CSV table of C-alpha atoms and ligand atoms in Angstrom, one decimal:
chain,number,residue,atom,x,y,z
A,1,MET,CA,-28.2,-14.2,-34.9
A,2,ASN,CA,-28.9,-15.2,-31.3
A,3,ILE,CA,-26.3,-17.8,-30.3
A,4,LEU,CA,-26.3,-19.9,-27.2
A,5,ILE,CA,-23.0,-21.3,-26.1
A,6,THR,CA,-22.1,-23.6,-23.2
A,7,ALA,CA,-18.6,-23.8,-21.7
A,8,GLY,CA,-16.5,-25.3,-19.0
A,9,PRO,CA,-17.1,-28.4,-16.9
A,10,THR,CA,-20.0,-29.2,-14.6
A,11,ARG,CA,-19.5,-30.2,-11.0
A,12,GLU,CA,-21.5,-33.0,-9.4
A,13,PRO,CA,-21.5,-32.7,-5.6
A,14,LEU,CA,-20.6,-35.6,-3.4
A,15,ASP,CA,-20.9,-33.8,-0.1
A,16,PRO,CA,-20.6,-30.1,1.0
A,17,VAL,CA,-16.8,-30.0,0.2
A,18,ARG,CA,-16.3,-32.5,-2.7
A,19,PHE,CA,-17.5,-32.9,-6.2
A,20,LEU,CA,-16.9,-35.0,-9.4
A,21,SER,CA,-15.8,-33.0,-12.4
A,22,ASN,CA,-13.3,-33.0,-15.3
A,23,ARG,CA,-10.3,-31.0,-16.7
A,24,SER,CA,-12.2,-28.6,-18.9
A,25,SER,CA,-10.9,-25.0,-18.5
A,26,GLY,CA,-13.7,-23.4,-20.5
A,27,ARG,CA,-11.3,-21.8,-22.9
A,28,MET,CA,-12.9,-23.2,-26.1
A,29,GLY,CA,-16.4,-22.0,-25.2
A,30,TYR,CA,-15.2,-18.6,-24.0
A,31,ALA,CA,-13.2,-18.1,-27.2
A,32,LEU,CA,-16.4,-19.0,-29.2
A,33,ALA,CA,-18.4,-16.5,-27.2
A,34,ALA,CA,-15.9,-13.7,-27.6
A,35,ALA,CA,-15.5,-14.3,-31.3
A,36,ALA,CA,-19.3,-14.5,-31.9
A,37,ALA,CA,-19.9,-11.3,-30.0
A,38,GLU,CA,-17.2,-9.5,-32.0
A,39,ARG,CA,-19.0,-10.7,-35.2
A,40,GLY,CA,-22.1,-8.9,-33.9
A,41,HIS,CA,-24.1,-11.9,-32.8
A,42,ASP,CA,-26.2,-11.8,-29.6
A,43,VAL,CA,-24.4,-14.3,-27.4
A,44,THR,CA,-25.6,-16.0,-24.2
A,45,LEU,CA,-22.9,-18.1,-22.5
A,46,ILE,CA,-23.9,-20.7,-20.0
A,47,SER,CA,-20.8,-21.4,-18.1
A,48,GLY,CA,-19.8,-24.1,-15.6
A,49,PRO,CA,-17.3,-23.1,-12.9
A,50,VAL,CA,-14.1,-21.7,-14.6
A,51,ALA,CA,-11.4,-19.2,-13.8
A,52,LEU,CA,-11.9,-17.0,-16.9
A,53,PRO,CA,-13.1,-13.4,-17.1
A,54,PRO,CA,-16.5,-12.9,-18.8
A,55,PRO,CA,-16.1,-12.1,-22.5
A,56,LYS,CA,-17.1,-8.6,-23.6
A,57,ASP,CA,-20.7,-8.0,-24.7
A,58,VAL,CA,-21.8,-11.5,-23.7
A,59,GLN,CA,-24.5,-12.4,-21.3
A,60,VAL,CA,-23.2,-15.0,-18.9
A,61,VAL,CA,-25.3,-17.4,-17.0
A,62,ARG,CA,-23.4,-19.4,-14.3
A,63,VAL,CA,-24.3,-22.9,-13.5
A,64,VAL,CA,-22.8,-25.7,-11.4
A,65,THR,CA,-24.3,-29.1,-12.2
A,66,ALA,CA,-25.4,-30.9,-15.4
A,67,ALA,CA,-29.0,-30.6,-14.2
A,68,ASP,CA,-28.5,-26.8,-13.7
A,69,MET,CA,-27.0,-26.5,-17.2
A,70,LEU,CA,-29.9,-28.5,-18.8
A,71,ALA,CA,-32.4,-26.1,-17.1
A,72,ALA,CA,-30.5,-23.0,-18.2
A,73,VAL,CA,-30.3,-24.3,-21.8
A,74,LYS,CA,-34.0,-25.1,-21.9
A,75,LEU,CA,-34.8,-21.6,-20.7
A,76,GLN,CA,-32.6,-19.9,-23.2
A,77,LEU,CA,-33.2,-22.2,-26.2
A,78,LYS,CA,-36.4,-20.5,-27.4
A,79,LYS,CA,-34.7,-17.2,-28.3
A,80,CYS,CA,-31.7,-18.7,-30.0
A,81,GLY,CA,-31.0,-19.7,-33.7
A,82,ALA,CA,-27.9,-21.7,-32.9
A,83,LEU,CA,-26.6,-23.7,-29.9
A,84,ILE,CA,-23.0,-24.6,-29.5
A,85,MET,CA,-22.4,-27.2,-26.8
A,86,ALA,CA,-18.8,-26.7,-25.9
A,87,ALA,CA,-19.3,-27.7,-22.3
A,88,ALA,CA,-17.7,-30.8,-20.9
A,89,VAL,CA,-20.7,-32.0,-19.1
A,90,ALA,CA,-19.9,-34.5,-16.3
A,91,ASP,CA,-21.5,-37.8,-17.3
A,92,TRP,CA,-22.0,-39.2,-13.8
A,93,ARG,CA,-23.2,-37.9,-10.5
A,94,PRO,CA,-23.2,-39.6,-7.0
A,95,VAL,CA,-26.4,-41.4,-6.1
A,96,HIS,CA,-26.1,-40.2,-2.5
A,97,VAL,CA,-25.1,-36.6,-1.8
A,98,GLY,CA,-24.0,-36.2,1.8
A,99,LYS,CA,-25.6,-33.2,3.7
A,100,ARG,CA,-22.5,-33.4,5.9
A,101,LYS,CA,-18.9,-34.0,5.0
A,102,LEU,CA,-18.2,-37.7,4.5
A,103,LYS,CA,-15.7,-38.8,7.2
A,104,LYS,CA,-12.8,-41.0,6.4
A,105,GLY,CA,-13.1,-43.1,9.6
A,106,ARG,CA,-11.0,-46.3,9.5
A,107,GLN,CA,-12.2,-47.6,6.2
A,108,GLN,CA,-9.6,-48.9,3.8
A,109,ARG,CA,-11.8,-48.7,0.8
A,110,MET,CA,-14.6,-46.5,-0.4
A,111,THR,CA,-17.1,-47.3,-3.2
A,112,LEU,CA,-19.0,-44.5,-4.8
A,113,GLU,CA,-22.4,-45.3,-6.5
A,114,LEU,CA,-23.0,-43.1,-9.5
A,115,LYS,CA,-25.9,-42.5,-11.8
A,116,PRO,CA,-25.9,-40.8,-15.2
A,117,THR,CA,-26.5,-37.0,-15.5
A,118,PRO,CA,-29.0,-35.8,-18.0
A,119,ASP,CA,-27.7,-35.7,-21.6
A,120,ILE,CA,-28.5,-32.1,-22.6
A,121,LEU,CA,-28.3,-32.5,-26.4
A,122,THR,CA,-30.4,-35.7,-26.3
A,123,SER,CA,-33.0,-34.1,-24.0
A,124,ILE,CA,-33.5,-31.0,-26.1
A,125,GLY,CA,-33.4,-32.7,-29.5
A,126,ARG,CA,-37.1,-32.7,-29.9
A,127,PHE,CA,-37.2,-28.9,-29.5
A,128,LYS,CA,-34.6,-28.3,-32.1
A,129,GLY,CA,-36.8,-26.9,-34.9
A,130,GLN,CA,-34.8,-24.9,-37.4
A,131,ARG,CA,-32.0,-24.3,-35.0
A,132,ILE,CA,-28.4,-25.2,-35.8
A,133,PHE,CA,-26.8,-27.5,-33.2
A,134,VAL,CA,-23.0,-27.7,-32.9
A,135,GLY,CA,-21.5,-30.3,-30.5
A,136,PHE,CA,-18.0,-31.3,-29.5
A,137,ALA,CA,-16.4,-34.7,-29.1
A,138,ALA,CA,-13.4,-35.1,-27.0
A,139,GLU,CA,-12.0,-38.6,-27.7
A,140,THR,CA,-9.0,-40.7,-26.9
A,141,HIS,CA,-9.7,-43.4,-29.5
A,142,ASN,CA,-12.0,-44.1,-32.5
A,143,LEU,CA,-12.3,-40.4,-33.2
A,144,ARG,CA,-14.1,-40.6,-36.6
A,145,ASN,CA,-16.6,-43.3,-35.6
A,146,GLU,CA,-17.4,-41.7,-32.3
A,147,ALA,CA,-17.8,-38.2,-33.8
A,148,LYS,CA,-20.1,-39.6,-36.5
A,149,ARG,CA,-22.2,-41.5,-33.9
A,150,LYS,CA,-22.6,-38.4,-31.8
A,151,LEU,CA,-23.5,-36.3,-34.8
A,152,ARG,CA,-26.3,-38.6,-35.6
A,153,GLU,CA,-27.5,-39.5,-32.1
A,154,LYS,CA,-27.4,-35.9,-30.7
A,155,HIS,CA,-29.2,-34.2,-33.5
A,156,LEU,CA,-26.2,-32.2,-34.5
A,157,ASP,CA,-25.5,-30.2,-37.7
A,158,LEU,CA,-21.7,-30.0,-37.0
A,159,ILE,CA,-19.5,-31.8,-34.5
A,160,VAL,CA,-16.0,-30.6,-33.6
A,161,ALA,CA,-13.9,-33.6,-32.7
A,162,ASN,CA,-10.5,-33.7,-31.2
A,163,ASP,CA,-8.1,-36.3,-29.9
A,164,VAL,CA,-7.4,-35.1,-26.4
A,165,THR,CA,-4.2,-37.1,-26.2
A,166,ALA,CA,-2.6,-35.4,-29.2
A,167,PRO,CA,0.1,-32.8,-28.4
A,168,GLY,CA,-1.3,-29.2,-28.2
A,169,ALA,CA,-4.9,-30.4,-28.2
A,170,GLY,CA,-7.6,-30.8,-25.6
A,171,PHE,CA,-7.7,-29.7,-22.0
A,172,GLU,CA,-5.8,-26.9,-20.3
A,173,VAL,CA,-3.9,-25.7,-23.4
A,174,GLU,CA,-4.3,-22.6,-25.6
A,175,THR,CA,-4.3,-24.6,-28.9
A,176,ASN,CA,-6.4,-27.3,-30.4
A,177,ARG,CA,-6.3,-29.6,-33.4
A,178,VAL,CA,-9.8,-30.5,-34.5
A,179,THR,CA,-11.8,-32.1,-37.3
A,180,ILE,CA,-15.2,-30.7,-38.1
A,181,PHE,CA,-17.7,-33.3,-39.3
A,182,ASP,CA,-21.1,-32.7,-40.9
A,183,ALA,CA,-23.4,-35.4,-42.3
A,184,HIS,CA,-21.5,-35.4,-45.6
A,185,SER,CA,-17.9,-34.3,-45.0
A,186,GLU,CA,-15.0,-33.9,-42.7
A,187,GLU,CA,-12.7,-30.9,-42.5
A,188,GLN,CA,-9.4,-31.5,-40.7
A,189,LEU,CA,-7.9,-28.3,-39.4
A,190,PRO,CA,-4.2,-27.7,-38.5
A,191,LEU,CA,-3.0,-27.0,-35.0
A,192,LEU,CA,-4.6,-23.6,-34.2
A,193,THR,CA,-5.2,-21.4,-31.2
A,194,LYS,CA,-8.6,-21.9,-29.6
A,195,ARG,CA,-9.6,-18.5,-30.9
A,196,GLU,CA,-8.7,-19.5,-34.5
A,197,VAL,CA,-10.7,-22.7,-34.1
A,198,ALA,CA,-13.6,-20.6,-32.8
A,199,GLU,CA,-13.5,-18.5,-35.9
A,200,ARG,CA,-13.5,-21.5,-38.2
A,201,ILE,CA,-16.5,-23.0,-36.4
A,202,LEU,CA,-18.4,-19.7,-36.7
A,203,ASP,CA,-17.5,-19.6,-40.4
A,204,ARG,CA,-19.1,-23.0,-40.8
A,205,LEU,CA,-22.1,-22.1,-38.7
A,206,GLU,CA,-22.8,-18.9,-40.6
A,207,ALA,CA,-22.4,-20.7,-43.9
A,208,GLY,CA,-25.0,-23.3,-42.8
A,209,ARG,CA,-27.5,-20.9,-41.2
A,210,LYS,CA,-31.1,-21.8,-41.9
A,211,THR,CA,-32.9,-18.6,-40.7
B,301,LIG,N1,-23.2,-33.4,-23.8
B,301,LIG,C1,-24.4,-33.1,-23.4
B,301,LIG,N2,-24.9,-33.7,-22.2
B,301,LIG,C2,-24.1,-34.6,-21.5
B,301,LIG,C3,-22.8,-34.9,-22.0
B,301,LIG,C4,-22.4,-34.3,-23.2
B,301,LIG,O1,-25.1,-32.4,-24.0
B,301,LIG,N3,-24.6,-35.1,-20.4
B,301,LIG,C5,-22.7,-32.8,-25.1
B,301,LIG,C6,-21.3,-32.2,-25.0
B,301,LIG,O2,-21.4,-30.8,-24.6
B,301,LIG,C7,-20.8,-32.3,-26.4
B,301,LIG,C8,-21.4,-33.6,-26.9
B,301,LIG,O3,-22.5,-33.9,-26.0
B,301,LIG,O4,-21.2,-31.3,-27.3
B,301,LIG,C9,-20.5,-34.8,-26.8
B,301,LIG,O5,-20.0,-34.9,-25.5
B,301,LIG,P1,-18.9,-36.1,-25.1
B,301,LIG,O6,-18.6,-35.9,-23.6
B,301,LIG,O7,-17.8,-36.1,-26.1
B,301,LIG,O8,-19.8,-37.4,-25.3
B,301,LIG,P2,-20.8,-38.2,-24.4
B,301,LIG,O9,-22.2,-38.0,-24.8
B,301,LIG,O10,-20.4,-38.0,-22.9
B,301,LIG,O11,-20.4,-39.7,-24.8
B,301,LIG,P3,-19.1,-40.7,-24.4
B,301,LIG,O12,-19.1,-40.8,-22.9
B,301,LIG,O13,-19.5,-41.9,-25.1
B,301,LIG,O14,-17.9,-40.1,-25.0
């Protein structure tokens, strides 16, 4: 199967030397890409800026902003049978992007005006067709309700939810403790390495394949 995977954070520039972003390391998405390629799938990985080596036998497309990532996903979507959105897409971008470095001057306060970035899953929902969509939900509270809301609103077949405040889960660690929701069930997994979580997600994806 052709599988499209997104990974890492996006960066939303403020001026030539600054950006807004988040703590995503890209490890979960890269582990998924490596595991899927080893299973013999054709894998395209759309990656935000991360410090990880490209996985073997994976085509990597590098992007920076949420808008870049949306454009790359749209371009690659046609050929894929499944999309796994593991990227931590930045939700906000500065309204004004300075062409020059913003100078500190003598100001004692600085207010940034932000506008939403495009929501990739919501934007491509109408092109879904028979494809399987898998999303992630990184939450600090109301995990189950938030995961179920995103599953519905973002046209997902599966959503992999984790409490990023739990020990050994979330950002910048090798392990994760996740619950996989579909429309009818929830499967709580133990603390696993991100590679093991990737294998469990791919098992579910392959079991649910429509084509
Ligand atoms: N996502 C996306 N486009 C965005 C933001 C998120 O496609 N602009 C995807 C993520 O890759 C993930 C899923 O949507 O698979 C949920 O992301 P998350 O950040 O948990 O949710 P948000 O939509 O940002 O909602 P909230 O701010 O309410 O948590």
